[in-house]
């Protein structure tokens, strides 16, 4: 599975309810930033969306009093929901 395919898989798994938000965020960030990019380049508009989402993931916490949390569950679900409505249907 390529890095791009793994990111898509995580998005679809969360949207289908197979994985929770905490797991999604930790894995999405890890895959986006820690796994070396492969030969299949991610299209620019999709890569921009995924980078924004990965940066949001590192700042998500279900603890509203966490000093490092900038994004709530609602923020994350809204951003992830944009995948199918805008980018995913056109390019996935």
mmCIF file of C-alpha atoms in Angstrom:
data_model
loop_
_atom_site.group_PDB
_atom_site.id
_atom_site.type_symbol
_atom_site.label_atom_id
_atom_site.label_comp_id
_atom_site.label_asym_id
_atom_site.label_seq_id
_atom_site.Cartn_x
_atom_site.Cartn_y
_atom_site.Cartn_z
ATOM 1 C CA UNK A 1 0.000 0.000 0.000
ATOM 2 C CA UNK A 2 1.431 3.395 -0.946
ATOM 3 C CA UNK A 3 1.502 6.336 1.444
ATOM 4 C CA UNK A 4 -1.304 7.999 -0.524
ATOM 5 C CA UNK A 5 -3.433 4.827 -0.410
ATOM 6 C CA UNK A 6 -2.855 4.504 3.325
ATOM 7 C CA UNK A 7 -4.014 8.097 3.909
ATOM 8 C CA UNK A 8 -7.151 7.463 1.836
ATOM 9 C CA UNK A 9 -7.735 4.227 3.739
ATOM 10 C CA UNK A 10 -7.561 6.067 7.066
ATOM 11 C CA UNK A 11 -10.007 8.721 5.860
ATOM 12 C CA UNK A 12 -12.473 6.129 4.587
ATOM 13 C CA UNK A 13 -12.094 3.956 7.700
ATOM 14 C CA UNK A 14 -12.936 6.871 9.962
ATOM 15 C CA UNK A 15 -15.858 7.993 7.848
ATOM 16 C CA UNK A 16 -17.213 4.429 7.878
ATOM 17 C CA UNK A 17 -16.911 4.207 11.663
ATOM 18 C CA UNK A 18 -14.251 1.480 11.703
ATOM 19 C CA UNK A 19 -11.754 3.557 13.680
ATOM 20 C CA UNK A 20 -12.117 6.268 16.301
ATOM 21 C CA UNK A 21 -10.966 9.853 16.068
ATOM 22 C CA UNK A 22 -8.018 9.507 18.482
ATOM 23 C CA UNK A 23 -6.597 6.596 16.496
ATOM 24 C CA UNK A 24 -7.314 8.326 13.181
ATOM 25 C CA UNK A 25 -5.476 11.472 14.247
ATOM 26 C CA UNK A 26 -2.387 9.711 15.541
ATOM 27 C CA UNK A 27 -2.134 7.435 12.493
ATOM 28 C CA UNK A 28 -2.920 10.123 9.916
ATOM 29 C CA UNK A 29 -0.223 12.398 11.339
ATOM 30 C CA UNK A 30 2.267 9.522 11.510
ATOM 31 C CA UNK A 31 1.628 8.364 7.952
ATOM 32 C CA UNK A 32 1.679 11.875 6.483
ATOM 33 C CA UNK A 33 4.838 13.100 8.188
ATOM 34 C CA UNK A 34 6.821 10.007 9.195
ATOM 35 C CA UNK A 35 6.458 7.718 6.192
ATOM 36 C CA UNK A 36 8.695 8.576 3.292
ATOM 37 C CA UNK A 37 6.871 9.725 0.174
ATOM 38 C CA UNK A 38 6.838 7.109 -2.556
ATOM 39 C CA UNK A 39 6.985 7.384 -6.330
ATOM 40 C CA UNK A 40 3.240 8.023 -6.640
ATOM 41 C CA UNK A 41 3.001 11.745 -6.028
ATOM 42 C CA UNK A 42 -0.111 13.073 -4.342
ATOM 43 C CA UNK A 43 -1.832 15.708 -6.516
ATOM 44 C CA UNK A 44 -1.177 19.221 -5.195
ATOM 45 C CA UNK A 45 -4.734 20.092 -4.122
ATOM 46 C CA UNK A 46 -5.140 16.766 -2.321
ATOM 47 C CA UNK A 47 -1.717 17.066 -0.695
ATOM 48 C CA UNK A 48 -2.623 20.546 0.578
ATOM 49 C CA UNK A 49 -5.823 19.193 2.154
ATOM 50 C CA UNK A 50 -3.983 16.244 3.716
ATOM 51 C CA UNK A 51 -1.210 18.422 5.121
ATOM 52 C CA UNK A 52 -3.761 20.774 6.707
ATOM 53 C CA UNK A 53 -5.593 17.791 8.178
ATOM 54 C CA UNK A 54 -2.385 16.196 9.477
ATOM 55 C CA UNK A 55 -1.424 19.462 11.196
ATOM 56 C CA UNK A 56 -4.884 19.629 12.734
ATOM 57 C CA UNK A 57 -4.546 16.020 13.910
ATOM 58 C CA UNK A 58 -1.492 16.767 16.022
ATOM 59 C CA UNK A 59 -3.408 19.567 17.753
ATOM 60 C CA UNK A 60 -6.579 17.557 18.441
ATOM 61 C CA UNK A 61 -7.506 16.319 21.886
ATOM 62 C CA UNK A 62 -10.753 15.097 23.341
ATOM 63 C CA UNK A 63 -9.682 16.832 26.569
ATOM 64 C CA UNK A 64 -10.929 20.401 26.197
ATOM 65 C CA UNK A 65 -8.517 21.579 28.895
ATOM 66 C CA UNK A 66 -5.385 20.262 27.208
ATOM 67 C CA UNK A 67 -2.983 23.179 26.647
ATOM 68 C CA UNK A 68 -1.823 21.767 23.294
ATOM 69 C CA UNK A 69 -5.288 21.163 21.870
ATOM 70 C CA UNK A 70 -6.468 23.708 19.336
ATOM 71 C CA UNK A 71 -9.064 21.601 17.543
ATOM 72 C CA UNK A 72 -12.191 19.974 18.910
ATOM 73 C CA UNK A 73 -13.942 16.825 17.762
ATOM 74 C CA UNK A 74 -16.388 19.001 15.836
ATOM 75 C CA UNK A 75 -13.510 20.775 14.035
ATOM 76 C CA UNK A 76 -11.950 17.466 13.050
ATOM 77 C CA UNK A 77 -15.194 15.889 11.843
ATOM 78 C CA UNK A 78 -15.963 18.984 9.781
ATOM 79 C CA UNK A 79 -12.528 18.906 8.121
ATOM 80 C CA UNK A 80 -12.670 15.153 7.473
ATOM 81 C CA UNK A 81 -16.201 15.559 6.097
ATOM 82 C CA UNK A 82 -14.844 17.934 3.465
ATOM 83 C CA UNK A 83 -12.892 15.038 1.954
ATOM 84 C CA UNK A 84 -15.887 13.308 0.406
ATOM 85 C CA UNK A 85 -17.745 16.482 -0.485
ATOM 86 C CA UNK A 86 -15.007 18.341 -2.322
ATOM 87 C CA UNK A 87 -11.723 16.629 -2.974
ATOM 88 C CA UNK A 88 -12.441 12.916 -2.722
ATOM 89 C CA UNK A 89 -15.259 12.765 -5.245
ATOM 90 C CA UNK A 90 -13.283 14.688 -7.851
ATOM 91 C CA UNK A 91 -9.891 13.052 -7.503
ATOM 92 C CA UNK A 92 -9.974 9.858 -5.452
#
